[in-house]
Short mmCIF file of C-alpha atoms in Angstrom, two decimals:
data_model
loop_
_atom_site.label_atom_id
_atom_site.label_comp_id
_atom_site.label_asym_id
_atom_site.label_seq_id
_atom_site.Cartn_x
_atom_site.Cartn_y
_atom_site.Cartn_z
CA UNK A 1 35.01 -2.21 -4.97
CA UNK A 2 33.38 -5.54 -4.44
CA UNK A 3 34.81 -9.03 -4.76
CA UNK A 4 33.58 -12.57 -4.26
CA UNK A 5 35.70 -15.65 -3.80
CA UNK A 6 34.54 -19.17 -4.48
CA UNK A 7 36.43 -22.36 -5.40
CA UNK A 8 36.90 -22.81 -9.13
CA UNK A 9 36.15 -26.52 -9.17
CA UNK A 10 34.64 -29.20 -6.96
CA UNK A 11 34.25 -32.91 -7.66
CA UNK A 12 31.92 -35.28 -5.81
CA UNK A 13 30.22 -38.62 -6.34
CA UNK A 14 26.58 -39.30 -6.94
CA UNK A 15 24.57 -39.43 -3.71
CA UNK A 16 27.12 -37.43 -1.74
CA UNK A 17 26.85 -33.98 -0.14
CA UNK A 18 28.89 -31.04 -1.35
CA UNK A 19 29.33 -27.54 0.06
CA UNK A 20 30.35 -24.59 -2.12
CA UNK A 21 31.68 -21.66 -0.14
CA UNK A 22 31.56 -18.00 -1.02
CA UNK A 23 33.27 -15.13 0.76
CA UNK A 24 32.62 -11.56 -0.22
CA UNK A 25 33.87 -8.03 0.27
CA UNK A 26 31.40 -5.40 -0.67
CA UNK A 27 29.77 -2.15 0.36
CA UNK A 28 26.09 -1.71 1.11
CA UNK A 29 25.39 -5.44 1.25
CA UNK A 30 21.79 -6.46 0.66
CA UNK A 31 21.96 -10.23 0.36
CA UNK A 32 23.60 -13.26 -1.20
CA UNK A 33 22.14 -15.17 -4.15
CA UNK A 34 23.06 -18.43 -5.82
CA UNK A 35 22.63 -19.35 -9.47
CA UNK A 36 23.17 -22.58 -11.38
CA UNK A 37 24.34 -22.66 -14.99
CA UNK A 38 24.66 -25.78 -17.12
CA UNK A 39 27.08 -25.73 -20.03
CA UNK A 40 25.49 -23.86 -22.91
CA UNK A 41 22.56 -22.79 -20.77
CA UNK A 42 21.40 -19.68 -18.98
CA UNK A 43 21.89 -19.09 -15.24
CA UNK A 44 18.90 -20.12 -13.17
CA UNK A 45 18.08 -18.73 -9.73
CA UNK A 46 18.52 -21.13 -6.81
CA UNK A 47 18.27 -19.13 -3.60
CA UNK A 48 18.60 -15.79 -1.86
CA UNK A 49 19.66 -15.05 1.73
CA UNK A 50 19.18 -11.60 3.16
CA UNK A 51 19.39 -12.64 6.81
CA UNK A 52 21.78 -14.89 8.72
CA UNK A 53 20.92 -18.54 8.77
CA UNK A 54 20.04 -21.49 6.63
CA UNK A 55 17.41 -21.54 3.87
CA UNK A 56 16.35 -24.95 2.60
CA UNK A 57 14.75 -25.69 -0.74
CA UNK A 58 14.54 -29.39 -1.43
CA UNK A 59 17.99 -30.90 -1.90
CA UNK A 60 19.61 -27.46 -1.93
CA UNK A 61 20.27 -25.27 1.11
CA UNK A 62 21.97 -21.90 1.36
CA UNK A 63 23.57 -20.31 4.39
CA UNK A 64 24.63 -16.77 5.19
CA UNK A 65 26.71 -15.20 7.94
CA UNK A 66 26.72 -11.44 7.49
CA UNK A 67 29.23 -10.90 10.28
CA UNK A 68 31.71 -13.23 8.55
CA UNK A 69 30.86 -12.04 5.01
CA UNK A 70 30.46 -15.68 4.16
CA UNK A 71 27.91 -17.99 2.72
CA UNK A 72 27.64 -21.44 1.24
CA UNK A 73 25.46 -23.55 -0.98
CA UNK A 74 24.87 -27.12 0.19
CA UNK A 75 23.79 -29.74 -2.28
CA UNK A 76 22.57 -33.05 -0.90
CA UNK A 77 21.91 -36.41 -2.54
CA UNK A 78 23.92 -35.34 -5.55
CA UNK A 79 22.65 -36.36 -8.95
CA UNK A 80 24.46 -36.40 -12.28
CA UNK A 81 22.25 -33.55 -13.47
CA UNK A 82 23.72 -31.34 -10.73
CA UNK A 83 26.95 -31.14 -12.74
CA UNK A 84 27.02 -27.45 -13.59
CA UNK A 85 28.62 -24.17 -12.60
CA UNK A 86 27.37 -22.46 -9.47
CA UNK A 87 27.68 -18.72 -8.94
CA UNK A 88 27.26 -16.71 -5.79
CA UNK A 89 26.20 -13.08 -6.26
CA UNK A 90 25.77 -10.04 -4.04
CA UNK A 91 23.92 -6.84 -4.64
CA UNK A 92 26.18 -3.95 -3.77
CA UNK A 93 26.30 -0.22 -4.12
CA UNK A 94 28.36 1.50 -6.80
CA UNK A 95 28.46 5.11 -7.90
CA UNK A 96 25.62 4.53 -10.36
CA UNK A 97 23.17 2.83 -8.04
CA UNK A 98 23.43 -0.81 -7.13
CA UNK A 99 24.49 -3.82 -9.10
CA UNK A 100 24.52 -7.58 -8.88
CA UNK A 101 28.12 -8.78 -8.70
CA UNK A 102 28.87 -12.43 -9.43
CA UNK A 103 31.66 -14.64 -8.21
CA UNK A 104 33.81 -16.44 -10.73
CA UNK A 105 31.74 -19.59 -10.46
CA UNK A 106 32.40 -23.09 -9.12
CA UNK A 107 32.34 -25.91 -11.60
CA UNK A 108 30.81 -28.97 -9.93
CA UNK A 109 31.49 -32.35 -11.47
CA UNK A 110 29.39 -35.22 -10.19
CA UNK A 111 30.84 -38.65 -10.89
CA UNK A 112 28.98 -41.97 -10.81
CA UNK B 1 4.35 -18.12 -19.06
CA UNK B 2 6.92 -17.74 -21.77
CA UNK B 3 10.45 -17.18 -20.52
CA UNK B 4 12.86 -14.41 -21.35
CA UNK B 5 13.65 -14.35 -25.06
CA UNK B 6 16.69 -12.86 -26.72
CA UNK B 7 17.42 -12.23 -30.36
CA UNK B 8 19.51 -12.98 -32.22
CA UNK B 9 21.01 -16.06 -30.58
CA UNK B 10 24.27 -15.85 -32.51
CA UNK B 11 26.00 -12.98 -34.21
CA UNK B 12 29.29 -12.46 -36.01
CA UNK B 13 30.59 -8.94 -36.50
CA UNK B 14 33.87 -7.31 -37.41
CA UNK B 15 35.85 -4.75 -35.44
CA UNK B 16 34.49 -1.25 -35.69
CA UNK B 17 30.94 -2.31 -36.45
CA UNK B 18 28.03 -1.81 -34.10
CA UNK B 19 25.47 -4.29 -32.89
CA UNK B 20 22.00 -4.20 -31.34
CA UNK B 21 20.69 -7.03 -29.20
CA UNK B 22 17.09 -7.46 -28.17
CA UNK B 23 15.44 -8.86 -25.05
CA UNK B 24 11.79 -9.54 -24.25
CA UNK B 25 11.18 -10.08 -20.54
CA UNK B 26 8.70 -12.42 -18.93
CA UNK B 27 5.20 -11.00 -19.14
CA UNK B 28 4.59 -8.74 -16.15
CA UNK B 29 8.26 -8.21 -15.38
CA UNK B 30 9.21 -4.57 -15.59
CA UNK B 31 12.89 -4.71 -14.72
CA UNK B 32 15.46 -5.83 -17.29
CA UNK B 33 19.17 -6.25 -16.64
CA UNK B 34 21.98 -7.00 -19.04
CA UNK B 35 25.15 -8.99 -18.32
CA UNK B 36 28.27 -9.89 -20.24
CA UNK B 37 29.75 -13.35 -19.70
CA UNK B 38 33.27 -14.28 -20.79
CA UNK B 39 35.60 -17.09 -19.70
CA UNK B 40 38.13 -14.58 -18.40
CA UNK B 41 35.93 -12.02 -16.64
CA UNK B 42 32.93 -14.16 -15.72
CA UNK B 43 29.47 -12.65 -15.39
CA UNK B 44 29.57 -8.86 -15.31
CA UNK B 45 26.67 -6.47 -14.86
CA UNK B 46 26.13 -3.98 -17.66
CA UNK B 47 22.98 -2.05 -16.75
CA UNK B 48 19.43 -2.31 -15.47
CA UNK B 49 16.28 -0.68 -16.80
CA UNK B 50 12.93 -0.13 -15.16
CA UNK B 51 10.03 1.87 -16.57
CA UNK B 52 12.13 2.95 -19.54
CA UNK B 53 14.79 4.46 -17.24
CA UNK B 54 18.28 3.24 -16.57
CA UNK B 55 18.38 2.58 -12.84
CA UNK B 56 21.81 1.09 -12.39
CA UNK B 57 24.97 0.89 -14.44
CA UNK B 58 28.06 -1.29 -14.30
CA UNK B 59 31.63 -0.38 -15.09
CA UNK B 60 31.59 -0.56 -18.86
CA UNK B 61 32.64 2.11 -21.35
CA UNK B 62 30.14 4.40 -23.03
CA UNK B 63 30.23 2.23 -26.16
CA UNK B 64 27.76 0.03 -24.32
CA UNK B 65 24.30 1.51 -24.13
CA UNK B 66 20.76 0.35 -23.77
CA UNK B 67 17.17 1.37 -23.64
CA UNK B 68 13.81 0.04 -22.57
CA UNK B 69 10.50 0.48 -24.30
CA UNK B 70 7.06 1.02 -22.82
CA UNK B 71 6.25 -2.69 -23.16
CA UNK B 72 9.38 -3.47 -21.05
CA UNK B 73 11.26 -4.92 -24.01
CA UNK B 74 14.87 -3.83 -23.97
CA UNK B 75 17.72 -3.41 -26.40
CA UNK B 76 21.40 -3.00 -25.85
CA UNK B 77 23.81 -1.51 -28.33
CA UNK B 78 27.55 -1.83 -28.61
CA UNK B 79 29.27 0.62 -30.94
CA UNK B 80 32.75 0.45 -32.41
CA UNK B 81 33.13 -3.22 -31.60
CA UNK B 82 36.44 -4.53 -30.28
CA UNK B 83 37.75 -8.09 -30.27
CA UNK B 84 37.32 -8.15 -26.49
CA UNK B 85 33.59 -7.62 -26.84
CA UNK B 86 33.22 -11.23 -27.96
CA UNK B 87 31.05 -12.72 -25.25
CA UNK B 88 27.72 -14.17 -24.28
CA UNK B 89 25.31 -11.32 -23.57
CA UNK B 90 22.61 -12.28 -21.15
CA UNK B 91 19.41 -10.48 -20.38
CA UNK B 92 17.49 -11.09 -17.17
CA UNK B 93 14.11 -9.88 -16.02
CA UNK B 94 12.64 -9.52 -12.57
CA UNK B 95 9.43 -8.25 -11.03
CA UNK B 96 10.17 -5.07 -9.14
CA UNK B 97 13.48 -3.44 -8.34
CA UNK B 98 14.17 -2.37 -4.80
CA UNK B 99 12.39 -5.40 -3.39
CA UNK B 100 13.40 -8.98 -2.72
CA UNK B 101 11.72 -9.82 -6.03
CA UNK B 102 14.64 -8.05 -7.66
CA UNK B 103 16.91 -10.79 -6.43
CA UNK B 104 15.16 -13.49 -8.45
CA UNK B 105 16.52 -12.80 -11.88
CA UNK B 106 15.19 -14.88 -14.76
CA UNK B 107 17.79 -15.17 -17.48
CA UNK B 108 17.28 -15.53 -21.19
CA UNK B 109 19.36 -17.95 -23.31
CA UNK B 110 21.75 -15.17 -24.32
CA UNK B 111 23.19 -13.83 -27.53
CA UNK B 112 26.61 -15.15 -28.41
CA UNK B 113 28.58 -12.40 -30.13
CA UNK B 114 31.80 -13.07 -31.97
CA UNK B 115 33.86 -10.09 -33.10
CA UNK B 116 36.43 -10.80 -35.80
#
């Protein structure tokens, strides 16, 4: 089967940098995605890495190492509105095709 | 463009009943996926539809089913409801499966189902 591990909770202060790690075990790996979900809201897409390396989108960056089955989401210049849950997800093969499997989520709390 | 819409937003049912949830994808999106979100199990993939065909399926019992219509709108049905089916059911749409566009999933607000 497939599994993803990410920390359950991270706390940081406004203006700081935080890194959320994700390790995965899966078959037929296609790529690693990151989603943000505020309390009571729907998940929103942040980034997708299919190849090794760093992808930067504004204050957010995402990194992937396929050989290490590892990736991370880097959030810079933290703002209070970044307080949310962050999910890593991989698309993997199962016996009925392929499916997007999510990690358990990392709850980020940004303090003033 | 309007986002993904789901109806109803909230639903209360009793054990043994069945329920049908509806999802309208973003205009032009032909792929619709369904997910179940619970505090204990997190976000779990139910199934994906494209061109009225189920393309992929997660590890859920046969009580969970779905379909997609020619206008890409999708419904999911849960029969013989159990207490453990209480969850937030999320629908997501994307452009084309089998491409990197598939990875950008646009989620709807969800339907919160409570089974008593």
